[in-house]
């Protein structure tokens, strides 16, 4: 590209966080997120409430991102936004805003795949994280997705294994709900597990036809039956054993993830291994990956915390690479709740 400095405004609205970020080339100048506390009362994200909150948040969040970055709208070179996958109502808010701003400023519009963005967050230039070389393996773990990918380039993602039903983040949150923990419960399981015995209780690992695939639906059911059975013996079982339950559940889920990741590395022969997505913020997943690095000779890549959960900076880095290849879209592009990793 003849232009040395590229400013990208990125917008993320796939679920319940409204994000806006400004990137100067592959460096983040600002990365603002507005969360939505309204969902806590319902124990999970309510799509209609999420889309309404996005409508309230998107203008002030974008304005804040531009101010913190000290970049004027006239300096922007493109608008990147999350096209999918995600909640349709939430996606529509971000998509509509991005289209309108792109037309108003007469600059390119760049639709971004949310799952690609989680992976490519590793390529944000930041002194606190390193960039993996191609090809590398990436386990993408979040509330809605669980996949093991062979990443061949910034545009080429090969699915080696994925969940055939529920995602691991849902297993964490559902278990937390059964334990009476508030939403979002995954981080609370992580917190409580630090005070518990991970060997107190055992749960079987689900089997799948493809040994690299995941299944968490049966695991959630097993937790439900386990708690019901134990509460018949002791009505205060959860209260008396909360830390041990959290530690045991977390250990079981982490083992499921890491056993498949280890197998994928063995089958592919790839030693560069990364994690991405909101659940990659889990402390035991991070420590276990580091332990496997020493044990198996891997070179591991763990994203900075602020780039793990849904954020606009990761949308912006994909937008940057798409800008370099002039991969733009017309205003006819539409949001989609389901989207293949390579689209």
Tab-separated table of N, CA, C and O in Angstrom, residues 6-12 19-28 30-31 78-82 110 112-113 116-118 120-121 123-124 307 311-324:
chain	number	residue	atom	x	y	z
A	6	UNK	N	-2.663	3.658	8.310
A	6	UNK	CA	-4.050	3.285	8.049
A	6	UNK	C	-4.807	3.338	9.371
A	6	UNK	O	-4.424	2.689	10.351
A	7	UNK	N	-5.859	4.118	9.422
A	7	UNK	CA	-6.705	4.188	10.615
A	7	UNK	C	-7.999	3.422	10.359
A	7	UNK	O	-8.737	3.743	9.427
A	8	UNK	N	-8.243	2.428	11.182
A	8	UNK	CA	-9.455	1.608	11.080
A	8	UNK	C	-10.317	1.837	12.315
A	8	UNK	O	-9.840	1.748	13.449
A	9	UNK	N	-11.595	2.157	12.110
A	9	UNK	CA	-12.566	2.151	13.203
A	9	UNK	C	-13.273	0.805	13.168
A	9	UNK	O	-13.822	0.415	12.126
A	10	UNK	N	-13.236	0.087	14.270
A	10	UNK	CA	-13.852	-1.237	14.334
A	10	UNK	C	-15.013	-1.238	15.311
A	10	UNK	O	-14.955	-0.588	16.366
A	11	UNK	N	-16.062	-1.990	14.965
A	11	UNK	CA	-17.275	-2.076	15.779
A	11	UNK	C	-17.614	-3.534	16.034
A	11	UNK	O	-17.646	-4.342	15.102
A	12	UNK	N	-17.851	-3.867	17.295
A	12	UNK	CA	-18.218	-5.235	17.674
A	12	UNK	C	-19.552	-5.215	18.425
A	12	UNK	O	-19.722	-4.503	19.412
A	19	UNK	N	-18.685	-2.770	21.458
A	19	UNK	CA	-17.280	-2.402	21.434
A	19	UNK	C	-16.943	-1.507	20.262
A	19	UNK	O	-17.510	-1.637	19.177
A	20	UNK	N	-16.022	-0.581	20.484
A	20	UNK	CA	-15.486	0.258	19.414
A	20	UNK	C	-13.993	0.431	19.657
A	20	UNK	O	-13.554	0.626	20.797
A	21	UNK	N	-13.223	0.336	18.581
A	21	UNK	CA	-11.777	0.417	18.690
A	21	UNK	C	-11.226	1.184	17.495
A	21	UNK	O	-11.777	1.106	16.398
A	22	UNK	N	-10.144	1.902	17.720
A	22	UNK	CA	-9.435	2.568	16.632
A	22	UNK	C	-8.032	1.983	16.558
A	22	UNK	O	-7.321	1.927	17.571
A	23	UNK	N	-7.661	1.514	15.377
A	23	UNK	CA	-6.331	0.963	15.154
A	23	UNK	C	-5.545	1.855	14.198
A	23	UNK	O	-6.105	2.367	13.217
A	24	UNK	N	-4.288	2.032	14.476
A	24	UNK	CA	-3.345	2.665	13.552
A	24	UNK	C	-2.465	1.556	13.036
A	24	UNK	O	-1.610	1.036	13.758
A	25	UNK	N	-2.717	1.149	11.814
A	25	UNK	CA	-2.124	-0.067	11.261
A	25	UNK	C	-2.502	-1.242	12.176
A	25	UNK	O	-3.682	-1.443	12.447
A	26	UNK	N	-1.543	-1.984	12.713
A	26	UNK	CA	-1.888	-3.128	13.558
A	26	UNK	C	-1.726	-2.843	15.055
A	26	UNK	O	-1.680	-3.766	15.868
A	27	UNK	N	-1.668	-1.572	15.412
A	27	UNK	CA	-1.586	-1.184	16.818
A	27	UNK	C	-2.907	-0.582	17.282
A	27	UNK	O	-3.572	0.145	16.537
A	28	UNK	N	-3.285	-0.869	18.514
A	28	UNK	CA	-4.550	-0.399	19.073
A	28	UNK	C	-4.355	0.952	19.744
A	28	UNK	O	-3.527	1.092	20.655
A	30	UNK	N	-7.262	2.692	20.820
A	30	UNK	CA	-8.330	2.695	21.826
A	30	UNK	C	-9.134	1.415	21.663
A	30	UNK	O	-9.208	0.846	20.570
A	31	UNK	N	-9.715	0.965	22.756
A	31	UNK	CA	-10.507	-0.268	22.725
A	31	UNK	C	-11.559	-0.180	23.823
A	31	UNK	O	-11.349	-0.610	24.951
A	78	UNK	N	-11.251	3.307	6.934
A	78	UNK	CA	-12.247	2.255	6.712
A	78	UNK	C	-13.002	1.985	8.005
A	78	UNK	O	-12.524	2.301	9.106
A	79	UNK	N	-14.173	1.386	7.866
A	79	UNK	CA	-14.986	0.933	8.999
A	79	UNK	C	-15.064	-0.583	8.939
A	79	UNK	O	-15.539	-1.156	7.951
A	80	UNK	N	-14.587	-1.253	9.989
A	80	UNK	CA	-14.710	-2.702	10.096
A	80	UNK	C	-15.787	-3.017	11.134
A	80	UNK	O	-15.921	-2.304	12.133
A	81	UNK	N	-16.564	-4.058	10.898
A	81	UNK	CA	-17.639	-4.398	11.825
A	81	UNK	C	-17.865	-5.906	11.831
A	81	UNK	O	-17.517	-6.608	10.876
A	82	UNK	N	-18.458	-6.389	12.904
A	82	UNK	CA	-18.780	-7.805	13.010
A	82	UNK	C	-20.017	-8.119	12.188
A	82	UNK	O	-21.108	-7.630	12.488
A	110	UNK	N	-15.786	-2.877	5.779
A	110	UNK	CA	-15.119	-4.180	5.874
A	110	UNK	C	-15.875	-5.090	6.847
A	110	UNK	O	-15.789	-4.914	8.061
A	112	UNK	N	-16.447	-8.412	9.036
A	112	UNK	CA	-15.481	-9.282	9.705
A	112	UNK	C	-16.195	-10.472	10.337
A	112	UNK	O	-17.259	-10.326	10.941
A	113	UNK	N	-15.583	-11.642	10.195
A	113	UNK	CA	-16.059	-12.860	10.853
A	113	UNK	C	-15.571	-12.837	12.309
A	113	UNK	O	-14.366	-12.773	12.570
A	116	UNK	N	-12.926	-15.507	13.199
A	116	UNK	CA	-11.606	-15.173	12.672
A	116	UNK	C	-10.944	-14.133	13.573
A	116	UNK	O	-9.731	-14.194	13.839
A	117	UNK	N	-11.737	-13.186	14.032
A	117	UNK	CA	-11.200	-12.101	14.851
A	117	UNK	C	-10.608	-12.614	16.157
A	117	UNK	O	-9.558	-12.137	16.611
A	118	UNK	N	-11.271	-13.580	16.787
A	118	UNK	CA	-10.715	-14.153	18.021
A	118	UNK	C	-9.325	-14.723	17.763
A	118	UNK	O	-8.402	-14.552	18.569
A	120	UNK	N	-7.189	-14.022	15.150
A	120	UNK	CA	-6.225	-13.033	14.679
A	120	UNK	C	-5.926	-11.948	15.716
A	120	UNK	O	-5.059	-11.096	15.494
A	121	UNK	N	-6.613	-11.995	16.848
A	121	UNK	CA	-6.256	-11.078	17.944
A	121	UNK	C	-4.801	-11.264	18.348
A	121	UNK	O	-4.171	-10.350	18.886
A	123	UNK	N	-2.409	-11.234	16.461
A	123	UNK	CA	-1.566	-10.447	15.570
A	123	UNK	C	-1.650	-8.945	15.832
A	123	UNK	O	-1.083	-8.149	15.088
A	124	UNK	N	-2.372	-8.563	16.880
A	124	UNK	CA	-2.325	-7.173	17.322
A	124	UNK	C	-0.921	-6.894	17.856
A	124	UNK	O	-0.386	-7.652	18.658
A	307	UNK	N	-8.034	-8.860	24.982
A	307	UNK	CA	-8.312	-9.314	23.625
A	307	UNK	C	-8.957	-10.698	23.589
A	307	UNK	O	-9.111	-11.285	22.521
A	311	UNK	N	-14.402	-8.005	21.897
A	311	UNK	CA	-13.892	-6.636	21.873
A	311	UNK	C	-13.713	-6.198	20.430
A	311	UNK	O	-13.637	-7.015	19.512
A	312	UNK	N	-13.635	-4.900	20.213
A	312	UNK	CA	-13.555	-4.390	18.844
A	312	UNK	C	-12.138	-4.372	18.292
A	312	UNK	O	-11.956	-4.328	17.069
A	313	UNK	N	-11.128	-4.421	19.164
A	313	UNK	CA	-9.746	-4.422	18.670
A	313	UNK	C	-9.488	-5.634	17.781
A	313	UNK	O	-8.806	-5.547	16.757
A	314	UNK	N	-10.041	-6.784	18.174
A	314	UNK	CA	-9.843	-7.989	17.360
A	314	UNK	C	-10.564	-7.868	16.015
A	314	UNK	O	-10.117	-8.423	15.015
A	315	UNK	N	-11.681	-7.145	15.986
A	315	UNK	CA	-12.365	-6.883	14.723
A	315	UNK	C	-11.492	-5.965	13.864
A	315	UNK	O	-11.367	-6.146	12.647
A	316	UNK	N	-10.844	-5.025	14.517
A	316	UNK	CA	-10.002	-4.076	13.814
A	316	UNK	C	-8.782	-4.707	13.173
A	316	UNK	O	-8.378	-4.303	12.072
A	317	UNK	N	-8.174	-5.705	13.831
A	317	UNK	CA	-6.971	-6.316	13.246
A	317	UNK	C	-7.324	-7.102	11.990
A	317	UNK	O	-6.576	-7.098	11.012
A	318	UNK	N	-8.498	-7.759	11.988
A	318	UNK	CA	-8.945	-8.420	10.759
A	318	UNK	C	-9.221	-7.369	9.687
A	318	UNK	O	-8.865	-7.541	8.511
A	319	UNK	N	-9.839	-6.268	10.098
A	319	UNK	CA	-10.105	-5.184	9.168
A	319	UNK	C	-8.826	-4.636	8.550
A	319	UNK	O	-8.789	-4.309	7.351
A	320	UNK	N	-7.777	-4.568	9.346
A	320	UNK	CA	-6.487	-4.078	8.843
A	320	UNK	C	-5.944	-4.971	7.732
A	320	UNK	O	-5.549	-4.489	6.661
A	321	UNK	N	-5.942	-6.285	7.987
A	321	UNK	CA	-5.423	-7.208	6.970
A	321	UNK	C	-6.314	-7.218	5.722
A	321	UNK	O	-5.815	-7.322	4.595
A	322	UNK	N	-7.614	-7.091	5.928
A	322	UNK	CA	-8.512	-7.024	4.774
A	322	UNK	C	-8.306	-5.723	3.999
A	322	UNK	O	-8.420	-5.708	2.770
A	323	UNK	N	-7.987	-4.661	4.696
A	323	UNK	CA	-7.718	-3.390	4.021
A	323	UNK	C	-6.480	-3.519	3.134
A	323	UNK	O	-6.454	-3.018	1.991
A	324	UNK	N	-5.465	-4.183	3.646
A	324	UNK	CA	-4.235	-4.352	2.877
A	324	UNK	C	-4.483	-5.109	1.576
A	324	UNK	O	-3.845	-4.842	0.558
